[in-house]
């Protein structure tokens, strides 16, 4: 089971943090620092698997990571997960981000945080892998984008209606209301309804 997904830059700044096990905020910060220290001091030509640090669960847990340009993608998992399977999952996640943002970079993770979270939720939820087919994930993202655009269209219609009302000549309308002849109300009171 996946315990945490961490993405941080070369300086240790977290860009995405998702814990699937409860930790206090102080503990989360310690885990991020320890994980960054473990991962950042390794050469790029060494194995991408580590035993978990003392904070994340020790030898029962593994840290599996990939380093792309300025970002580290780190998955903290228990011993039941396959290292190669998680490496493949990281690759699918990065390729999906790349496809959705066209050459994903660190700024995409910052400015489109909601979409990155949605992609991650399509990939994995509650520490369990849901989908590994990149085409399926991209299809769900495109469906979400269409839904957002249709909702924006409804909002656009509402703003157009408000603008039209504001531009109406109110004094002309009020004069027309004054010209309407209303029936004599005392005469209506004599009518009996069965």
XYZ file of C-alpha atoms in Angstrom, residues 22-167:
146
model
C -2.362 10.030 9.425
C 0.667 11.953 10.669
C 0.732 15.198 12.599
C 1.820 18.242 10.626
C 5.169 18.358 12.462
C 5.749 14.691 11.688
C 4.874 15.279 8.012
C 7.449 18.074 7.827
C 10.081 15.820 9.421
C 9.263 13.028 6.952
C 9.618 15.443 4.021
C 12.982 16.712 5.310
C 14.316 13.223 6.010
C 13.104 11.890 2.654
C 14.666 14.818 0.803
C 17.979 14.290 2.611
C 17.970 10.583 1.781
C 17.058 11.043 -1.876
C 18.928 14.220 -2.814
C 22.383 13.029 -1.790
C 22.193 9.959 -4.056
C 23.771 9.934 -7.511
C 21.507 9.723 -10.546
C 23.146 6.463 -11.652
C 22.283 4.463 -8.504
C 19.212 2.405 -7.662
C 15.939 4.309 -7.109
C 14.876 2.174 -4.117
C 15.670 2.878 -0.474
C 14.607 1.406 2.821
C 12.231 3.745 4.589
C 13.700 6.258 6.949
C 13.235 6.014 10.687
C 10.224 8.357 10.565
C 8.244 6.741 7.738
C 8.284 3.258 9.255
C 11.801 1.887 9.090
C 12.713 -1.310 7.267
C 9.068 -2.333 6.680
C 8.710 0.585 4.266
C 10.434 1.511 1.040
C 11.101 4.818 -0.633
C 10.876 4.609 -4.418
C 11.697 7.724 -6.393
C 12.549 9.201 -9.780
C 14.390 12.437 -10.430
C 13.210 14.422 -13.470
C 14.949 17.748 -14.224
C 14.196 19.863 -11.126
C 11.650 17.566 -9.449
C 11.812 14.456 -7.289
C 8.767 12.166 -7.446
C 8.829 10.039 -4.287
C 6.457 7.242 -3.293
C 6.683 5.845 0.236
C 5.217 2.336 0.229
C 5.022 -0.699 2.469
C 6.918 -3.912 1.774
C 3.992 -5.514 -0.101
C 4.392 -3.168 -3.107
C 6.565 -4.053 -6.076
C 9.449 -1.622 -6.607
C 9.261 -1.936 -10.383
C 5.475 -1.544 -10.311
C 5.797 1.716 -8.363
C 8.548 2.953 -10.705
C 6.172 2.268 -13.590
C 3.402 4.116 -11.710
C 5.680 7.136 -11.288
C 6.421 7.004 -15.018
C 2.681 6.894 -15.843
C 2.052 9.831 -13.480
C 4.808 11.944 -15.046
C 3.787 11.079 -18.614
C 0.158 11.910 -17.823
C 1.215 15.264 -16.350
C 3.359 15.851 -19.424
C 0.466 15.059 -21.750
C -2.009 17.247 -19.850
C 0.316 20.244 -19.461
C 2.449 19.816 -22.594
C 5.993 19.569 -21.221
C 5.167 19.739 -17.535
C 7.406 21.836 -15.326
C 7.526 22.860 -11.694
C 5.363 25.930 -12.348
C 2.554 23.731 -13.695
C 2.460 21.928 -10.350
C 2.245 25.264 -8.559
C -0.303 27.093 -10.718
C -2.474 24.088 -11.644
C -2.465 22.380 -8.277
C -6.136 21.346 -8.553
C -5.602 19.540 -11.862
C -2.492 17.798 -10.559
C -4.491 16.590 -7.555
C -7.251 15.355 -9.864
C -4.735 13.427 -11.987
C -3.273 11.897 -8.832
C -6.760 10.905 -7.637
C -7.412 9.188 -10.955
C -4.135 7.296 -10.517
C -4.380 6.328 -6.882
C -6.781 6.873 -3.978
C -6.533 5.897 -0.352
C -3.093 4.453 -0.961
C -4.385 1.967 -3.528
C -3.594 2.109 -7.236
C -6.764 2.690 -9.266
C -5.617 3.144 -12.844
C -2.330 2.635 -14.669
C -3.554 3.194 -18.226
C -2.434 6.687 -19.181
C -5.014 6.945 -21.987
C -7.873 6.270 -19.544
C -6.572 8.909 -17.145
C -6.193 11.469 -19.939
C -9.722 10.658 -21.120
C -11.065 11.398 -17.609
C -9.128 14.671 -17.514
C -10.577 15.698 -20.888
C -14.079 14.880 -19.604
C -13.426 17.040 -16.552
C -12.214 19.904 -18.772
C -15.381 19.665 -20.914
C -17.511 19.766 -17.774
C -15.646 22.826 -16.496
C -16.114 24.573 -19.845
C -19.846 23.814 -19.891
C -20.186 25.143 -16.346
C -18.251 28.253 -17.354
C -20.680 28.654 -20.286
C -23.620 28.637 -17.881
C -21.847 31.206 -15.728
C -21.181 33.257 -18.853
C -24.896 33.223 -19.709
C -25.729 34.456 -16.237
C -23.259 37.330 -16.487
C -24.663 38.266 -19.922
C -28.177 38.392 -18.433
C -27.000 40.601 -15.585
C -25.254 42.939 -18.041
C -28.409 43.135 -20.168
C -30.528 44.059 -17.148
C -28.027 46.724 -16.100
C -28.089 48.246 -19.586
